[in-house]
PDB file of C-alpha atoms in Angstrom:
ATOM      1  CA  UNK A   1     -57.500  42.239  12.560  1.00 93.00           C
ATOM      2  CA  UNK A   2     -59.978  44.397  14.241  1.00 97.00           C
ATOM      3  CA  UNK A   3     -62.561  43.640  16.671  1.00 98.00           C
ATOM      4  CA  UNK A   4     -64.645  45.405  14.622  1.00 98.00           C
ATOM      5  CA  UNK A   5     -63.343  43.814  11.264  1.00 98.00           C
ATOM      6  CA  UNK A   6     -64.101  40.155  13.132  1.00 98.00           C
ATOM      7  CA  UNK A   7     -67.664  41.314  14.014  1.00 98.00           C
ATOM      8  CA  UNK A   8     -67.926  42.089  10.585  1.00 98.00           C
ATOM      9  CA  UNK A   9     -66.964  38.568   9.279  1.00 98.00           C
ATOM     10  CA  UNK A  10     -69.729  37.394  12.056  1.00 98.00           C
ATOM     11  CA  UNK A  11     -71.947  39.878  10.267  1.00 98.00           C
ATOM     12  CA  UNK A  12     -72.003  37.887   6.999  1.00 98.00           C
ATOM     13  CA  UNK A  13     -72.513  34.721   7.935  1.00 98.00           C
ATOM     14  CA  UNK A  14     -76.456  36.316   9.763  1.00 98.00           C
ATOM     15  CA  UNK A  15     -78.021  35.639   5.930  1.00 98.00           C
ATOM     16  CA  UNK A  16     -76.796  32.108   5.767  1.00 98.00           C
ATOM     17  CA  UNK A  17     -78.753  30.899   9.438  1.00 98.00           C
ATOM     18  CA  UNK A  18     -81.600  28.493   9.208  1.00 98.00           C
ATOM     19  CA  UNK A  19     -83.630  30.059  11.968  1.00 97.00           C
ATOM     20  CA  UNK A  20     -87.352  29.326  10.690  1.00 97.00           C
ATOM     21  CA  UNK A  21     -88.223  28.373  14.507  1.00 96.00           C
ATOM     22  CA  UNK A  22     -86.824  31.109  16.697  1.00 95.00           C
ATOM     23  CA  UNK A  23     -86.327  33.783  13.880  1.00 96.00           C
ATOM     24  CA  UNK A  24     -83.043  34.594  15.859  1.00 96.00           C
ATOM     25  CA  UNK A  25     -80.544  34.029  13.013  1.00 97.00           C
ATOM     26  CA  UNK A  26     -76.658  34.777  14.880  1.00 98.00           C
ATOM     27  CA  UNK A  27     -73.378  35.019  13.471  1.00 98.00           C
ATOM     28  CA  UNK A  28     -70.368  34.437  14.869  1.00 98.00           C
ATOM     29  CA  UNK A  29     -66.717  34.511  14.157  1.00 98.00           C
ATOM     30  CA  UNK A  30     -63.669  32.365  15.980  1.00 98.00           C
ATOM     31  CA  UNK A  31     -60.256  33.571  15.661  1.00 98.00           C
ATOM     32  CA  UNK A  32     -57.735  30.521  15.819  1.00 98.00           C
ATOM     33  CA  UNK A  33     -54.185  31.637  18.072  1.00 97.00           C
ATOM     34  CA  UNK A  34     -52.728  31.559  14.082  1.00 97.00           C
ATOM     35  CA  UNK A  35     -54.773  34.168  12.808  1.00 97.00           C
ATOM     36  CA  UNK A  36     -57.473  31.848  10.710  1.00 98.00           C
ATOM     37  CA  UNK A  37     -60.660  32.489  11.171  1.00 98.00           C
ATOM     38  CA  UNK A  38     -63.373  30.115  11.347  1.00 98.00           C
ATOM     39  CA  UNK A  39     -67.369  31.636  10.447  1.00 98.00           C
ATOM     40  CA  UNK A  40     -70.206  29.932  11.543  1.00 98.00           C
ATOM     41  CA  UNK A  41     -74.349  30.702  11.775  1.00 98.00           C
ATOM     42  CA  UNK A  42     -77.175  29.026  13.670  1.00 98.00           C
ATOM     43  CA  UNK A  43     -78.755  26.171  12.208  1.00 98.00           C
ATOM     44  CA  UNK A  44     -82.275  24.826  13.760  1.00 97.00           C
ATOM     45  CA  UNK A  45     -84.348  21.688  13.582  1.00 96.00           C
ATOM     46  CA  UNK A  46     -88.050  20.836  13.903  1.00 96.00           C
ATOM     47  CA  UNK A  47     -86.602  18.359  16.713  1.00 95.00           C
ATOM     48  CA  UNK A  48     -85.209  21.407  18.888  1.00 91.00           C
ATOM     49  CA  UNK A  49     -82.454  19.987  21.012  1.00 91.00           C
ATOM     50  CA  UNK A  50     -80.509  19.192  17.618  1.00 93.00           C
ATOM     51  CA  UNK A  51     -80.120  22.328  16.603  1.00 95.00           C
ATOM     52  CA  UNK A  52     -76.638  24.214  16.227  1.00 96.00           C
ATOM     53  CA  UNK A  53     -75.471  27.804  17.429  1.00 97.00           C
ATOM     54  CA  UNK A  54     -73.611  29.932  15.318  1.00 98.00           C
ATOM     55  CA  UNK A  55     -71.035  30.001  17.811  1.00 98.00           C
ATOM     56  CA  UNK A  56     -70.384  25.986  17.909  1.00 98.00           C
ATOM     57  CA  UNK A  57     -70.774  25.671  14.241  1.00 98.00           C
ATOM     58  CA  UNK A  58     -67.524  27.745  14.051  1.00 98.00           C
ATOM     59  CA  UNK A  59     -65.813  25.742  16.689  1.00 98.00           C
ATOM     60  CA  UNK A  60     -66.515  22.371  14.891  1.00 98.00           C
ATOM     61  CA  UNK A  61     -65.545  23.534  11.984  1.00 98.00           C
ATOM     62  CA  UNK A  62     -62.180  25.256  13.401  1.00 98.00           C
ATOM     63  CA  UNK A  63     -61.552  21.686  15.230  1.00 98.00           C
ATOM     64  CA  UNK A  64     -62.289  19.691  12.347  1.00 98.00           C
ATOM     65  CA  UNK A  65     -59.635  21.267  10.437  1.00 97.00           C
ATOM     66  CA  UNK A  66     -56.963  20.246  13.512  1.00 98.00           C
ATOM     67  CA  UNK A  67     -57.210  23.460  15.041  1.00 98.00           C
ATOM     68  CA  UNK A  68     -57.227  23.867  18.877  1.00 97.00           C
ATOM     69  CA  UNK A  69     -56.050  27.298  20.116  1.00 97.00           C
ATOM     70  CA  UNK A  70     -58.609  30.477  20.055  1.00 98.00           C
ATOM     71  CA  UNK A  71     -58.043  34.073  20.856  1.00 98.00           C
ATOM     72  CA  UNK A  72     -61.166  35.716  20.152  1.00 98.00           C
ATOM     73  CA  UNK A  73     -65.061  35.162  19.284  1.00 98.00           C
ATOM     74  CA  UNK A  74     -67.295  37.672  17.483  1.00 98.00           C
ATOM     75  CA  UNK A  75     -71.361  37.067  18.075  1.00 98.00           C
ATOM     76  CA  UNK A  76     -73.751  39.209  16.292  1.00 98.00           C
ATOM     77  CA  UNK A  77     -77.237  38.560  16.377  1.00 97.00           C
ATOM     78  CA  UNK A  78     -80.032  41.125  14.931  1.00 93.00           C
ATOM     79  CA  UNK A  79     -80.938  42.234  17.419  1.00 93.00           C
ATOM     80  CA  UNK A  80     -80.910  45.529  19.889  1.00 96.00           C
ATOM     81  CA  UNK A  81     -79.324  44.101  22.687  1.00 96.00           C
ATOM     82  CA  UNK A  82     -75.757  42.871  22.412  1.00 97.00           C
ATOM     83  CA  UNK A  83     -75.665  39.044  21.632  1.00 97.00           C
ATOM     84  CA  UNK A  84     -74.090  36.787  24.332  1.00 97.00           C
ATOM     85  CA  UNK A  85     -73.088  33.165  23.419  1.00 97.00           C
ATOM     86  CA  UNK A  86     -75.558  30.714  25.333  1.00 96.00           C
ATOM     87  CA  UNK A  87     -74.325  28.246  28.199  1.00 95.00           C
ATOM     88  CA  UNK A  88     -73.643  25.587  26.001  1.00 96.00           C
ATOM     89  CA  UNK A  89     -71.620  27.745  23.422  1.00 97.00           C
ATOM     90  CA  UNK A  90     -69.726  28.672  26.603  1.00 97.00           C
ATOM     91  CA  UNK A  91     -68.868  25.596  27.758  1.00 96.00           C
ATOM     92  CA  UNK A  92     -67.954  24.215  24.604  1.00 97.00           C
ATOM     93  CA  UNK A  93     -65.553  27.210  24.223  1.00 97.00           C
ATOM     94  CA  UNK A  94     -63.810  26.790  27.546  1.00 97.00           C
ATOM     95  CA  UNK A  95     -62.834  23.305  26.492  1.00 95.00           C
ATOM     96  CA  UNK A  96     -60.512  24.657  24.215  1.00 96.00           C
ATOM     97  CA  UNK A  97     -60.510  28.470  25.395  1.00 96.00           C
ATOM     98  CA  UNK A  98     -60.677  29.119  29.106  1.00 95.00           C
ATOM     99  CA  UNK A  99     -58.996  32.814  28.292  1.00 95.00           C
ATOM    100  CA  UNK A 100     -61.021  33.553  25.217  1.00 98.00           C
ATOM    101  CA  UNK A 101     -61.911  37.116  24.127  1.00 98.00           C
ATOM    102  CA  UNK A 102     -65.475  37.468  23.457  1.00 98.00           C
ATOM    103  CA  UNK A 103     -66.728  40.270  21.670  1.00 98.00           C
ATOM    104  CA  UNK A 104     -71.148  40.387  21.930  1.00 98.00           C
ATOM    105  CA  UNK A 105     -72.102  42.611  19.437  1.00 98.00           C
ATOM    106  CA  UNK A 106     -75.647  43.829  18.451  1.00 97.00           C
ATOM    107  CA  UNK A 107     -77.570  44.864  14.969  1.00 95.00           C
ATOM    108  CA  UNK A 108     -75.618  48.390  14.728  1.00 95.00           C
ATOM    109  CA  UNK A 109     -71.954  46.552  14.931  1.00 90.00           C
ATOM    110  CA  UNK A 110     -71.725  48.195  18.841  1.00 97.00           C
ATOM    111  CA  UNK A 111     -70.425  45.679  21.031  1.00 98.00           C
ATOM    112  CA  UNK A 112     -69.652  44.553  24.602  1.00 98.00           C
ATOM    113  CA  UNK A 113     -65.781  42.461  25.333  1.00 98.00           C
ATOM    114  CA  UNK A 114     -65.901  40.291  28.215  1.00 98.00           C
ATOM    115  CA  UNK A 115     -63.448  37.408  28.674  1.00 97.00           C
ATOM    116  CA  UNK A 116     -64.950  33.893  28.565  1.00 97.00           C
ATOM    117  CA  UNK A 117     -63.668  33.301  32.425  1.00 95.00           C
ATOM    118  CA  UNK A 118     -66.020  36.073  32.622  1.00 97.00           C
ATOM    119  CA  UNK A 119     -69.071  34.924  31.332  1.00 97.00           C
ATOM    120  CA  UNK A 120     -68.899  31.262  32.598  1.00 96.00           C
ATOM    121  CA  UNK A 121     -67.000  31.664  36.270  1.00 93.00           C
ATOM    122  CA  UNK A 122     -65.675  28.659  37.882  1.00 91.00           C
ATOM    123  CA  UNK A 123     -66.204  27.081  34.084  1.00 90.00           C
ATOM    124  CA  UNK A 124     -65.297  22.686  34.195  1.00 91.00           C
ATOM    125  CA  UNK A 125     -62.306  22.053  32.009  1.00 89.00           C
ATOM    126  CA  UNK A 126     -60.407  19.157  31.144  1.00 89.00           C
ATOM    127  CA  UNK A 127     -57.939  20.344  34.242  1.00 86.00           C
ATOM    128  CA  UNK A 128     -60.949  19.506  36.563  1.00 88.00           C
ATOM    129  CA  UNK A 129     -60.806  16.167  35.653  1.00 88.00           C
ATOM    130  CA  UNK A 130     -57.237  15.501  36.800  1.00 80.00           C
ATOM    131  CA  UNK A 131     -54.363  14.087  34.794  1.00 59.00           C
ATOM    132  CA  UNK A 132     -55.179  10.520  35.134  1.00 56.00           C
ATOM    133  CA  UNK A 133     -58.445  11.552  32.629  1.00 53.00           C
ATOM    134  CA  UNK A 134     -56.468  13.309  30.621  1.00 51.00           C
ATOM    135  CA  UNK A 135     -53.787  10.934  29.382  1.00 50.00           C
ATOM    136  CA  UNK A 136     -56.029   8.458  28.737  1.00 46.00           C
ATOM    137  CA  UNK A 137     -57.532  10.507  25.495  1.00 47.00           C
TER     138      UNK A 137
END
């Protein structure tokens, strides 16, 4: 698949955000190491802090259905600018995706690639809590 075919996926899911607070709808698109892709959109709430970017929806839906290795992200928002995945989206990514291609596209389809390591430097994984933390989970 294209980077440009997975933007396009992240493209379809813009009519399906519930946005009525920021009017920001996003779409994004999460490629599993397998080749399935997972689609997600933004979803607010009056009660802002609940509210869900495109970007984790398709993680939590990827992991829900047992799947824990990504290769790439598509983000689209309408927008001008190209659409970058927020710090939380970030750090929720690394968990699972410290090498993670992202590509940040804007309205037109033209996009920016940067690699996740990129965009959150120094990122806290599961690694920085040593191996003691991990085997217990």
């Amino acid at each position: 698949m294209t980077p440009e075919e997975l933007i396009e996926q992240a493209r379809a899911m813009l009519p399906r955000a519930y946005a009525p607070y920021s009017g920001f709808p996003v779409g994004a698109a999460l490629e599993c190491a397998d080749g399935t892709v997972y689609t997600g959109c933004n979803v607010e709430n009056a009660a802002y802090g609940s509210s869900l970017c495109a970007e984790r929806t398709a993680l939590v839906k990827a992991v829900s259905e047992g799947h824990r290795h990504f290769i790439r992200l598509a983000v689209i928002g309408n927008t001008e600018d190209f659409c970058t995945p927020c710090g939380a989206c970030r750090q929720m990514l690394y968990e699972f995706a410290p090498d993670l291609t992202v590509y940040m596209a804007n309205r037109r389809g033209e996009y920016r690639t940067a690699s996740l390591g990129e965009l959150l430097p120094q990122g806290f994984g599961p690694d920085a809590l040593g191996s003691e933390a991990r085997s217990s989970t």
